[in-house]
Structure formats: C-alpha cells, structure tokens
Amino acid sequence: MRDVLGDIASWYAAGETFGLATVVNTFRSAPRPPGAAMAVSASGEVVGSVSGGCVEGAVYDLAQSVIASGEPVVQRYGVSDDDAFAVGLTCGGILDVLVEPVGPATFPEFGRVAASIEAREPVAVATVVGGPGRLGARRVIWPDRASGSLAPGEPHAARLDSAVDDDARGMLAQGLTGQRHYGPEGERRRDELSVFVQSFAPPPRLLVFGAIDFAAAVARLGKFLGYHVTVCDARPVFATSKRFPEADEVVVKWPHKYLEETEVDERTAICVLTHDPKFDVPLLQVALRTPAGYVGAMGSRRTHADRERRLREAGLTDAELSRLRSPIGLDLGARTPEETAVSIAAELIQLRWGGSGRPLSSTSGRIHGDAR
C-alpha cells in the first residue's frame, strides 16, 4: 500500500470509496510479495500492481464489483493454461489477493494509518482474510495503542485482538508482513482463522560515508531501493545537498562521531566509501560494533589488507572483522561510479534475500527466496 498511498490518500480525503487489492499470500514463484497493492478508483483510475501485469485486468474487474457491492473478496490466481489470454500467472506461481472497498465508512482509521506512514511512525494493519471470522474485519496496531477489532461484537473479540496485537507488534519491530493463524478466539495453537498483518515500519537506513562521486551514485540507487539515505563527510565543501539531491539528509561531521550518535539497527546498511585511513579506520571501529546488517568498505585488495591490519591493531576481533564486506559489492566488473553503485546495491539485495549472486540461467529451483 505504501507505493500507492499518495493517490489513494487523495481519493479517501475526497470521501471516495475505492477498491484496494492487496497480495496476502504467495506460493512458489509469485511475481510480487505479500503487501503489494493495486487500487481502483470509483471513476476507473488504476494505480499500483499486484502481479506485474499478469492478472491486473481480472483484479480491475473484481475491484469494480467490490466497490459496487461493498463486500470484500479473497481471490486466488494461479498458473495460466495454454490459452494466451487466460487469467493466470505465466511464472508458475500462485497468489491470494484481498480486494476490499476502502472509504471513510469502511475504514475510518485509514487517515491515521496514512498519517503514521507519512510521519515514519510504525503502524501495522491486521485483516481477517480466511476462516470462521468476518472477512475484511480489521484492526490497526501501533507500538503503544490499537484501534478497531477483528471480531466486532463477539464476546471473544478482546482475546483475539490481544493475541494479534502481540504478534503484530513483534512483526512490526522486524518490518515483517505476512499471515498469522489462530483459533476462532485467538488460540495460538490452532489455525482456522487467517489474519494478514501488513507492517509499515520506517524505511531502513542507508548510511553513506564519503562525499565523492561514488557516494552520489550509491545514494541514488539506495533511494530507488527504498532506503532512507544519509550522506556524511567531515568536509563541508563536498558534503552539500546540491551535490547529493537524492539523499534524505547530508551531514557535515567526522564520520565516526556521527555514527556514534545516530540510530542503527539490524536493517541499517553502512557503506564506507572514503578509503582514507584517517576516516575509515575509526569509522569502521564503530560500525563493526553496531547491530547494522551490512557494513561494506570500498578500496582495493591492498587497501583492504592495510585497513584490516590497522583495525586489528585497534583491537577488533576476528568475529567483528568477519562482518566487514570489503572490497564492497558483488563482482560485476564495475568501473564507473554508477556501475559500482549497482554492484553495491546487488550485494545489499543478495544479503537480504539470500541469493547466490550467480546468473539465474546457471541456477535451479525457486527464483524468489525468503528474506533472511
């Protein structure tokens, strides 16, 4: 929903009811992950995608029907047959899509959800998508509060809501989106009731150190991949917003001092592009002791060997040094700043999803892996 939020927020603000289609489950090589969304306005305007083009026509028709009926539907789309015009997924995957009417009357919390996403406040939306409950019943969960109910009017509503609140907050902390299963009254050891939890956590951070042309290219690709990008350098003449227009923020500070003071979590990626010992050695001393999920440093193999020696002398352990990805990026034969940025972005994606980094034509099995 995040990808279509700008458009649907304006429809909602105008009091319009629109059809919102969301991928709630996938099997095998489905083209888009859970949470992918497509919206259809009452006038027929379309934004977003649930399959990259395979079943959008069918989902469009279903969304218009849902707008007219006011009733949500879960539809499964599978492998297409030999007819080139059949509704199906040519990739061989299967996906379940929830299509629901959304407007001020059906989703009164939507405005608050949109505001939280815009303000980078964590929020999760839990929706009943199968089982004995009311299809489309919804609850919105923030870290410190919740609104709505997954079983409105039922005596067991509080138990079910409480169980889902706990799970949704755990998923929100990890930025996870997916289904959870319960008994009709929230029993965790049963699975009759399916609840789709969509997490809207703040985007992960990409910290780029070194205000050079390679950093500008990495900032552009990082923004494209959905990171909140910060560029940091101690030299004010180089660290300017004009030189890094795609960055969310440009910081003039000694890199290691900034890193000591800023927030870093397991989703944070740190790219050290300075390849200057006076900057990168103290910076990496800090970086390799943070919980950051990725720490990469640019430089030749000779630079890496010298850097590693200096870090050992500074007291870093083998375990800490093993976290360092240097030279940074995958081996793509990159030469230019833009090509190098692609190799770094490829390594970030490979780390997130667990791919081999080899050509797909030389591999077998599933193309799309699960997040690590």
Tab-separated table of N, CA, C and O in Angstrom, residues 46-158:
chain	number	residue	atom	x	y	z
A	46	VAL	N	-6.491	3.573	-12.164
A	46	VAL	CA	-5.751	2.468	-11.567
A	46	VAL	C	-4.355	2.927	-11.165
A	46	VAL	O	-3.680	3.622	-11.928
A	47	VAL	N	-3.934	2.545	-9.972
A	47	VAL	CA	-2.556	2.763	-9.546
A	47	VAL	C	-2.042	1.475	-8.910
A	47	VAL	O	-2.792	0.711	-8.321
A	48	GLY	N	-0.737	1.224	-9.047
A	48	GLY	CA	-0.127	0.065	-8.405
A	48	GLY	C	-0.255	-1.208	-9.224
A	48	GLY	O	-0.775	-1.224	-10.344
A	49	SER	N	0.225	-2.300	-8.636
A	49	SER	CA	0.252	-3.592	-9.316
A	49	SER	C	0.331	-4.709	-8.292
A	49	SER	O	0.990	-4.573	-7.266
A	50	VAL	N	-0.360	-5.830	-8.595
A	50	VAL	CA	-0.275	-6.995	-7.716
A	50	VAL	C	0.502	-8.142	-8.353
A	50	VAL	O	0.886	-9.089	-7.666
A	51	SER	N	0.727	-8.061	-9.682
A	51	SER	CA	1.402	-9.183	-10.334
A	51	SER	C	2.327	-8.762	-11.463
A	51	SER	O	2.856	-9.625	-12.160
A	52	GLY	N	2.526	-7.480	-11.658
A	52	GLY	CA	3.378	-7.043	-12.746
A	52	GLY	C	2.727	-7.171	-14.110
A	52	GLY	O	3.410	-7.140	-15.127
A	53	GLY	N	1.395	-7.329	-14.147
A	53	GLY	CA	0.682	-7.351	-15.420
A	53	GLY	C	-0.076	-8.618	-15.724
A	53	GLY	O	-0.936	-8.627	-16.605
A	54	CYS	N	0.201	-9.712	-15.017
A	54	CYS	CA	-0.423	-10.998	-15.363
A	54	CYS	C	-1.934	-11.014	-15.130
A	54	CYS	O	-2.696	-11.496	-15.975
A	55	VAL	N	-2.368	-10.539	-13.966
A	55	VAL	CA	-3.785	-10.673	-13.606
A	55	VAL	C	-4.439	-9.330	-13.312
A	55	VAL	O	-5.552	-9.284	-12.793
A	56	GLU	N	-3.779	-8.228	-13.670
A	56	GLU	CA	-4.314	-6.921	-13.323
A	56	GLU	C	-5.700	-6.664	-13.918
A	56	GLU	O	-6.549	-6.033	-13.307
A	57	GLY	N	-5.935	-7.162	-15.143
A	57	GLY	CA	-7.241	-6.960	-15.767
A	57	GLY	C	-8.357	-7.598	-14.964
A	57	GLY	O	-9.418	-6.989	-14.741
A	58	ALA	N	-8.124	-8.821	-14.502
A	58	ALA	CA	-9.138	-9.515	-13.706
A	58	ALA	C	-9.327	-8.834	-12.357
A	58	ALA	O	-10.458	-8.716	-11.862
A	59	VAL	N	-8.231	-8.391	-11.750
A	59	VAL	CA	-8.334	-7.708	-10.462
A	59	VAL	C	-9.070	-6.384	-10.623
A	59	VAL	O	-9.862	-5.982	-9.754
A	60	TYR	N	-8.847	-5.698	-11.741
A	60	TYR	CA	-9.557	-4.443	-12.012
A	60	TYR	C	-11.074	-4.680	-12.028
A	60	TYR	O	-11.844	-3.951	-11.395
A	61	ASP	N	-11.511	-5.707	-12.743
A	61	ASP	CA	-12.945	-6.009	-12.810
A	61	ASP	C	-13.493	-6.371	-11.436
A	61	ASP	O	-14.598	-5.932	-11.051
A	62	LEU	N	-12.732	-7.170	-10.683
A	62	LEU	CA	-13.181	-7.565	-9.351
A	62	LEU	C	-13.267	-6.365	-8.425
A	62	LEU	O	-14.207	-6.249	-7.623
A	63	ALA	N	-12.310	-5.438	-8.524
A	63	ALA	CA	-12.334	-4.240	-7.682
A	63	ALA	C	-13.572	-3.404	-7.959
A	63	ALA	O	-14.187	-2.857	-7.031
A	64	GLN	N	-13.962	-3.287	-9.218
A	64	GLN	CA	-15.165	-2.527	-9.536
A	64	GLN	C	-16.407	-3.190	-8.954
A	64	GLN	O	-17.319	-2.515	-8.467
A	65	SER	N	-16.430	-4.531	-8.989
A	65	SER	CA	-17.554	-5.256	-8.380
A	65	SER	C	-17.598	-5.046	-6.879
A	65	SER	O	-18.679	-4.888	-6.280
A	66	VAL	N	-16.429	-5.034	-6.248
A	66	VAL	CA	-16.347	-4.843	-4.800
A	66	VAL	C	-16.803	-3.435	-4.409
A	66	VAL	O	-17.486	-3.248	-3.399
A	67	ILE	N	-16.426	-2.447	-5.202
A	67	ILE	CA	-16.890	-1.076	-4.931
A	67	ILE	C	-18.414	-1.034	-4.958
A	67	ILE	O	-19.058	-0.405	-4.108
A	68	ALA	N	-19.025	-1.723	-5.946
A	68	ALA	CA	-20.484	-1.718	-6.084
A	68	ALA	C	-21.175	-2.481	-4.965
A	68	ALA	O	-22.207	-2.039	-4.433
A	69	SER	N	-20.611	-3.640	-4.568
A	69	SER	CA	-21.269	-4.482	-3.559
A	69	SER	C	-20.959	-4.070	-2.134
A	69	SER	O	-21.749	-4.329	-1.213
A	70	GLY	N	-19.781	-3.468	-1.927
A	70	GLY	CA	-19.357	-3.122	-0.573
A	70	GLY	C	-18.843	-4.297	0.223
A	70	GLY	O	-18.571	-4.175	1.427
A	71	GLU	N	-18.653	-5.448	-0.423
A	71	GLU	CA	-18.216	-6.657	0.268
A	71	GLU	C	-16.811	-7.064	-0.182
A	71	GLU	O	-16.543	-7.162	-1.387
A	72	PRO	N	-15.907	-7.336	0.766
A	72	PRO	CA	-14.549	-7.765	0.396
A	72	PRO	C	-14.533	-9.186	-0.142
A	72	PRO	O	-15.420	-9.996	0.170
A	73	VAL	N	-13.520	-9.499	-0.935
A	73	VAL	CA	-13.369	-10.821	-1.543
A	73	VAL	C	-11.895	-11.203	-1.500
A	73	VAL	O	-11.019	-10.356	-1.689
A	74	VAL	N	-11.608	-12.487	-1.244
A	74	VAL	CA	-10.266	-13.023	-1.419
A	74	VAL	C	-10.287	-13.927	-2.638
A	74	VAL	O	-11.068	-14.881	-2.700
A	75	GLN	N	-9.453	-13.619	-3.619
A	75	GLN	CA	-9.422	-14.373	-4.872
A	75	GLN	C	-8.034	-14.977	-5.069
A	75	GLN	O	-7.021	-14.302	-4.868
A	76	ARG	N	-7.992	-16.238	-5.479
A	76	ARG	CA	-6.720	-16.902	-5.772
A	76	ARG	C	-6.471	-16.898	-7.277
A	76	ARG	O	-7.349	-17.228	-8.076
A	77	TYR	N	-5.233	-16.528	-7.645
A	77	TYR	CA	-4.816	-16.566	-9.040
A	77	TYR	C	-3.637	-17.524	-9.159
A	77	TYR	O	-2.659	-17.399	-8.423
A	78	GLY	N	-3.766	-18.480	-10.099
A	78	GLY	CA	-2.728	-19.489	-10.243
A	78	GLY	C	-2.132	-19.509	-11.618
A	78	GLY	O	-2.157	-18.513	-12.346
A	79	VAL	N	-1.602	-20.670	-11.994
A	79	VAL	CA	-0.911	-20.818	-13.264
A	79	VAL	C	-1.909	-20.726	-14.410
A	79	VAL	O	-2.974	-21.334	-14.374
A	80	SER	N	-1.569	-19.948	-15.448
A	80	SER	CA	-2.442	-19.858	-16.609
A	80	SER	C	-2.331	-21.125	-17.447
A	80	SER	O	-1.324	-21.824	-17.414
A	81	ASP	N	-3.379	-21.393	-18.246
A	81	ASP	CA	-3.331	-22.579	-19.103
A	81	ASP	C	-2.720	-22.229	-20.458
A	81	ASP	O	-2.080	-21.203	-20.613
A	82	ASP	N	-2.915	-23.087	-21.435
A	82	ASP	CA	-2.274	-22.880	-22.735
A	82	ASP	C	-2.859	-21.712	-23.513
A	82	ASP	O	-2.270	-21.259	-24.494
A	83	ASP	N	-4.029	-21.254	-23.132
A	83	ASP	CA	-4.638	-20.098	-23.798
A	83	ASP	C	-3.876	-18.854	-23.390
A	83	ASP	O	-3.792	-18.506	-22.223
A	84	ALA	N	-3.321	-18.145	-24.351
A	84	ALA	CA	-2.506	-16.965	-24.050
A	84	ALA	C	-3.304	-15.873	-23.370
A	84	ALA	O	-2.725	-14.964	-22.764
A	85	PHE	N	-4.646	-15.940	-23.476
A	85	PHE	CA	-5.458	-14.892	-22.886
A	85	PHE	C	-6.079	-15.322	-21.557
A	85	PHE	O	-6.902	-14.629	-20.981
A	86	ALA	N	-5.693	-16.482	-21.068
A	86	ALA	CA	-6.230	-16.943	-19.793
A	86	ALA	C	-5.735	-16.075	-18.658
A	86	ALA	O	-4.636	-15.533	-18.699
A	87	VAL	N	-6.587	-15.960	-17.636
A	87	VAL	CA	-6.189	-15.211	-16.450
A	87	VAL	C	-5.346	-16.126	-15.580
A	87	VAL	O	-5.828	-17.128	-15.069
A	88	GLY	N	-4.083	-15.808	-15.429
A	88	GLY	CA	-3.202	-16.638	-14.620
A	88	GLY	C	-1.809	-16.064	-14.592
A	88	GLY	O	-1.537	-15.012	-15.170
A	89	LEU	N	-0.914	-16.750	-13.900
A	89	LEU	CA	0.464	-16.295	-13.747
A	89	LEU	C	1.370	-17.168	-14.595
A	89	LEU	O	1.540	-18.356	-14.313
A	90	THR	N	1.934	-16.602	-15.631
A	90	THR	CA	2.787	-17.374	-16.511
A	90	THR	C	4.069	-17.823	-15.831
A	90	THR	O	4.752	-18.713	-16.323
A	91	CYS	N	4.419	-17.204	-14.701
A	91	CYS	CA	5.638	-17.585	-13.978
A	91	CYS	C	5.476	-18.894	-13.221
A	91	CYS	O	6.441	-19.435	-12.698
A	92	GLY	N	4.249	-19.399	-13.123
A	92	GLY	CA	4.031	-20.649	-12.413
A	92	GLY	C	3.690	-20.486	-10.959
A	92	GLY	O	3.540	-21.463	-10.243
A	93	GLY	N	3.575	-19.259	-10.488
A	93	GLY	CA	3.269	-19.022	-9.088
A	93	GLY	C	1.776	-18.966	-8.811
A	93	GLY	O	0.942	-19.082	-9.708
A	94	ILE	N	1.459	-18.810	-7.557
A	94	ILE	CA	0.071	-18.660	-7.104
A	94	ILE	C	0.054	-17.526	-6.102
A	94	ILE	O	0.962	-17.413	-5.267
A	95	LEU	N	-0.973	-16.677	-6.182
A	95	LEU	CA	-1.095	-15.629	-5.171
A	95	LEU	C	-2.552	-15.449	-4.775
A	95	LEU	O	-3.464	-15.661	-5.579
A	96	ASP	N	-2.758	-15.126	-3.516
A	96	ASP	CA	-4.074	-14.787	-2.987
A	96	ASP	C	-4.161	-13.277	-2.855
A	96	ASP	O	-3.250	-12.642	-2.304
A	97	VAL	N	-5.253	-12.710	-3.351
A	97	VAL	CA	-5.427	-11.262	-3.347
A	97	VAL	C	-6.703	-10.904	-2.602
A	97	VAL	O	-7.791	-11.411	-2.921
A	98	LEU	N	-6.577	-10.044	-1.604
A	98	LEU	CA	-7.727	-9.481	-0.908
A	98	LEU	C	-8.137	-8.215	-1.636
A	98	LEU	O	-7.326	-7.296	-1.808
A	99	VAL	N	-9.387	-8.165	-2.079
A	99	VAL	CA	-9.919	-6.970	-2.726
A	99	VAL	C	-11.036	-6.437	-1.832
A	99	VAL	O	-12.026	-7.136	-1.579
A	100	GLU	N	-10.870	-5.224	-1.355
A	100	GLU	CA	-11.813	-4.679	-0.382
A	100	GLU	C	-12.197	-3.252	-0.726
A	100	GLU	O	-11.409	-2.511	-1.326
A	101	PRO	N	-13.420	-2.846	-0.336
A	101	PRO	CA	-13.816	-1.452	-0.528
A	101	PRO	C	-13.237	-0.606	0.601
A	101	PRO	O	-13.340	-0.966	1.773
A	102	VAL	N	-12.594	0.492	0.260
A	102	VAL	CA	-11.994	1.367	1.263
A	102	VAL	C	-12.541	2.772	1.084
A	102	VAL	O	-12.516	3.336	-0.006
A	103	GLY	N	-13.023	3.315	2.177
A	103	GLY	CA	-13.541	4.676	2.182
A	103	GLY	C	-13.765	5.101	3.620
A	103	GLY	O	-13.549	4.314	4.557
A	104	PRO	N	-14.193	6.322	3.847
A	104	PRO	CA	-14.406	6.799	5.227
A	104	PRO	C	-15.359	5.931	6.037
A	104	PRO	O	-15.182	5.779	7.244
A	105	ALA	N	-16.340	5.304	5.390
A	105	ALA	CA	-17.301	4.486	6.133
A	105	ALA	C	-16.758	3.101	6.427
A	105	ALA	O	-17.048	2.524	7.491
A	106	THR	N	-15.961	2.534	5.528
A	106	THR	CA	-15.492	1.162	5.699
A	106	THR	C	-14.148	1.058	6.418
A	106	THR	O	-13.827	0.013	6.970
A	107	PHE	N	-13.378	2.129	6.395
A	107	PHE	CA	-12.038	2.102	7.006
A	107	PHE	C	-11.788	3.458	7.684
A	107	PHE	O	-10.986	4.259	7.213
A	108	PRO	N	-12.469	3.717	8.798
A	108	PRO	CA	-12.349	5.042	9.443
A	108	PRO	C	-10.945	5.361	9.934
A	108	PRO	O	-10.594	6.528	10.096
A	109	GLU	N	-10.093	4.328	10.163
A	109	GLU	CA	-8.731	4.581	10.660
A	109	GLU	C	-7.733	4.868	9.549
A	109	GLU	O	-6.558	5.148	9.816
A	110	PHE	N	-8.169	4.793	8.298
A	110	PHE	CA	-7.225	4.928	7.189
A	110	PHE	C	-6.441	6.242	7.244
A	110	PHE	O	-5.239	6.274	6.984
A	111	GLY	N	-7.112	7.332	7.573
A	111	GLY	CA	-6.434	8.626	7.648
A	111	GLY	C	-5.299	8.613	8.652
A	111	GLY	O	-4.215	9.161	8.392
A	112	ARG	N	-5.528	7.942	9.793
A	112	ARG	CA	-4.472	7.863	10.809
A	112	ARG	C	-3.341	6.944	10.365
A	112	ARG	O	-2.168	7.197	10.651
A	113	VAL	N	-3.686	5.877	9.640
A	113	VAL	CA	-2.645	4.997	9.103
A	113	VAL	C	-1.772	5.763	8.114
A	113	VAL	O	-0.538	5.709	8.176
A	114	ALA	N	-2.406	6.488	7.194
A	114	ALA	CA	-1.657	7.256	6.203
A	114	ALA	C	-0.772	8.298	6.870
A	114	ALA	O	0.382	8.506	6.470
A	115	ALA	N	-1.299	8.955	7.902
A	115	ALA	CA	-0.525	9.976	8.603
A	115	ALA	C	0.690	9.351	9.295
A	115	ALA	O	1.783	9.928	9.311
A	116	SER	N	0.517	8.151	9.879
A	116	SER	CA	1.630	7.482	10.545
A	116	SER	C	2.704	7.082	9.550
A	116	SER	O	3.909	7.244	9.808
A	117	ILE	N	2.282	6.548	8.400
A	117	ILE	CA	3.265	6.172	7.377
A	117	ILE	C	4.029	7.394	6.911
A	117	ILE	O	5.256	7.370	6.774
A	118	GLU	N	3.328	8.493	6.686
A	118	GLU	CA	3.973	9.726	6.222
A	118	GLU	C	4.945	10.263	7.261
A	118	GLU	O	6.007	10.790	6.927
A	119	ALA	N	4.579	10.116	8.548
A	119	ALA	CA	5.426	10.618	9.631
A	119	ALA	C	6.491	9.612	10.069
A	119	ALA	O	7.207	9.865	11.035
A	120	ARG	N	6.591	8.473	9.366
A	120	ARG	CA	7.569	7.428	9.680
A	120	ARG	C	7.329	6.834	11.073
A	120	ARG	O	8.256	6.391	11.741
A	121	GLU	N	6.074	6.802	11.481
A	121	GLU	CA	5.694	6.163	12.740
A	121	GLU	C	5.286	4.726	12.437
A	121	GLU	O	4.426	4.489	11.578
A	122	PRO	N	5.835	3.740	13.126
A	122	PRO	CA	5.478	2.347	12.842
A	122	PRO	C	3.993	2.085	13.066
A	122	PRO	O	3.420	2.502	14.066
A	123	VAL	N	3.376	1.379	12.127
A	123	VAL	CA	1.965	1.010	12.253
A	123	VAL	C	1.739	-0.265	11.457
A	123	VAL	O	2.381	-0.491	10.422
A	124	ALA	N	0.862	-1.132	11.960
A	124	ALA	CA	0.515	-2.377	11.279
A	124	ALA	C	-0.997	-2.454	11.120
A	124	ALA	O	-1.746	-1.986	11.981
A	125	VAL	N	-1.430	-3.041	10.011
A	125	VAL	CA	-2.857	-3.251	9.752
A	125	VAL	C	-3.100	-4.745	9.680
A	125	VAL	O	-2.512	-5.439	8.837
A	126	ALA	N	-3.948	-5.259	10.584
A	126	ALA	CA	-4.285	-6.680	10.622
A	126	ALA	C	-5.696	-6.861	10.072
A	126	ALA	O	-6.619	-6.165	10.493
A	127	THR	N	-5.857	-7.816	9.140
A	127	THR	CA	-7.138	-8.012	8.465
A	127	THR	C	-7.460	-9.499	8.404
A	127	THR	O	-6.596	-10.318	8.058
A	128	VAL	N	-8.690	-9.866	8.722
A	128	VAL	CA	-9.143	-11.249	8.600
A	128	VAL	C	-9.277	-11.584	7.114
A	128	VAL	O	-9.998	-10.896	6.371
A	129	VAL	N	-8.559	-12.634	6.664
A	129	VAL	CA	-8.595	-12.998	5.246
A	129	VAL	C	-9.078	-14.429	5.015
A	129	VAL	O	-9.147	-14.870	3.866
A	130	GLY	N	-9.431	-15.153	6.079
A	130	GLY	CA	-9.933	-16.504	5.903
A	130	GLY	C	-10.335	-17.133	7.212
A	130	GLY	O	-9.879	-16.719	8.277
A	131	GLY	N	-11.226	-18.139	7.122
A	131	GLY	CA	-11.625	-18.848	8.331
A	131	GLY	C	-12.989	-18.422	8.831
A	131	GLY	O	-13.772	-17.794	8.108
A	132	PRO	N	-13.275	-18.729	10.101
A	132	PRO	CA	-14.617	-18.511	10.638
A	132	PRO	C	-14.944	-17.059	10.980
A	132	PRO	O	-16.079	-16.742	11.310
A	133	GLY	N	-13.972	-16.158	10.905
A	133	GLY	CA	-14.243	-14.762	11.247
A	133	GLY	C	-14.935	-14.011	10.122
A	133	GLY	O	-15.272	-14.567	9.070
A	134	ARG	N	-15.134	-12.705	10.335
A	134	ARG	CA	-15.753	-11.856	9.323
A	134	ARG	C	-14.687	-11.360	8.360
A	134	ARG	O	-13.792	-10.617	8.744
A	135	LEU	N	-14.762	-11.798	7.105
A	135	LEU	CA	-13.780	-11.419	6.109
A	135	LEU	C	-13.683	-9.891	6.007
A	135	LEU	O	-14.697	-9.198	5.891
A	136	GLY	N	-12.453	-9.388	6.092
A	136	GLY	CA	-12.233	-7.952	5.986
A	136	GLY	C	-12.256	-7.218	7.309
A	136	GLY	O	-11.944	-6.021	7.343
A	137	ALA	N	-12.609	-7.921	8.416
A	137	ALA	CA	-12.547	-7.249	9.726
A	137	ALA	C	-11.112	-6.809	9.967
A	137	ALA	O	-10.156	-7.517	9.640
A	138	ARG	N	-10.957	-5.632	10.544
A	138	ARG	CA	-9.633	-5.002	10.547
A	138	ARG	C	-9.315	-4.387	11.903
A	138	ARG	O	-10.191	-3.885	12.596
A	139	ARG	N	-8.016	-4.429	12.245
A	139	ARG	CA	-7.527	-3.776	13.448
A	139	ARG	C	-6.199	-3.099	13.099
A	139	ARG	O	-5.345	-3.678	12.422
A	140	VAL	N	-6.029	-1.868	13.570
A	140	VAL	CA	-4.808	-1.107	13.323
A	140	VAL	C	-4.005	-1.077	14.618
A	140	VAL	O	-4.545	-0.732	15.684
A	141	ILE	N	-2.730	-1.435	14.521
A	141	ILE	CA	-1.888	-1.579	15.719
A	141	ILE	C	-0.668	-0.683	15.612
A	141	ILE	O	0.080	-0.751	14.633
A	142	TRP	N	-0.495	0.152	16.611
A	142	TRP	CA	0.728	0.941	16.771
A	142	TRP	C	1.522	0.345	17.937
A	142	TRP	O	1.007	-0.505	18.672
A	143	PRO	N	2.765	0.736	18.135
A	143	PRO	CA	3.524	0.180	19.259
A	143	PRO	C	2.888	0.420	20.617
A	143	PRO	O	3.077	-0.378	21.548
A	144	ASP	N	2.103	1.495	20.745
A	144	ASP	CA	1.559	1.858	22.061
A	144	ASP	C	0.045	1.921	22.124
A	144	ASP	O	-0.525	2.275	23.155
A	145	ARG	N	-0.647	1.551	21.030
A	145	ARG	CA	-2.110	1.638	21.037
A	145	ARG	C	-2.656	0.819	19.870
A	145	ARG	O	-1.899	0.334	19.036
A	146	ALA	N	-3.989	0.666	19.831
A	146	ALA	CA	-4.619	-0.062	18.736
A	146	ALA	C	-6.043	0.451	18.565
A	146	ALA	O	-6.620	1.055	19.478
A	147	SER	N	-6.617	0.185	17.391
A	147	SER	CA	-7.963	0.654	17.092
A	147	SER	C	-8.656	-0.358	16.207
A	147	SER	O	-8.037	-0.994	15.356
A	148	GLY	N	-9.975	-0.506	16.393
A	148	GLY	CA	-10.740	-1.463	15.608
A	148	GLY	C	-10.726	-2.835	16.246
A	148	GLY	O	-10.109	-3.060	17.295
A	149	SER	N	-11.417	-3.779	15.617
A	149	SER	CA	-11.482	-5.137	16.155
A	149	SER	C	-11.571	-6.140	15.019
A	149	SER	O	-12.160	-5.868	13.966
A	150	LEU	N	-10.993	-7.318	15.246
A	150	LEU	CA	-11.044	-8.396	14.267
A	150	LEU	C	-12.275	-9.275	14.444
A	150	LEU	O	-12.534	-10.151	13.614
A	151	ALA	N	-13.022	-9.044	15.507
A	151	ALA	CA	-14.260	-9.795	15.740
A	151	ALA	C	-15.281	-8.866	16.401
A	151	ALA	O	-15.699	-9.100	17.538
A	152	PRO	N	-15.672	-7.802	15.720
A	152	PRO	CA	-16.552	-6.805	16.333
A	152	PRO	C	-17.874	-7.407	16.805
A	152	PRO	O	-18.519	-8.164	16.085
A	153	GLY	N	-18.218	-7.069	18.046
A	153	GLY	CA	-19.471	-7.533	18.607
A	153	GLY	C	-19.447	-8.928	19.189
A	153	GLY	O	-20.422	-9.364	19.806
A	154	GLU	N	-18.346	-9.655	19.027
A	154	GLU	CA	-18.258	-11.020	19.536
A	154	GLU	C	-17.701	-11.027	20.959
A	154	GLU	O	-16.833	-10.213	21.294
A	155	PRO	N	-18.141	-11.965	21.802
A	155	PRO	CA	-17.651	-11.994	23.183
A	155	PRO	C	-16.162	-12.302	23.303
A	155	PRO	O	-15.526	-11.953	24.292
A	156	HIS	N	-15.612	-12.956	22.291
A	156	HIS	CA	-14.189	-13.325	22.341
A	156	HIS	C	-13.298	-12.287	21.669
A	156	HIS	O	-12.099	-12.517	21.507
A	157	ALA	N	-13.844	-11.155	21.264
A	157	ALA	CA	-13.086	-10.167	20.484
A	157	ALA	C	-11.821	-9.717	21.197
A	157	ALA	O	-10.748	-9.605	20.588
A	158	ALA	N	-11.922	-9.456	22.492
A	158	ALA	CA	-10.768	-8.935	23.230
A	158	ALA	C	-9.619	-9.939	23.236
A	158	ALA	O	-8.449	-9.555	23.112
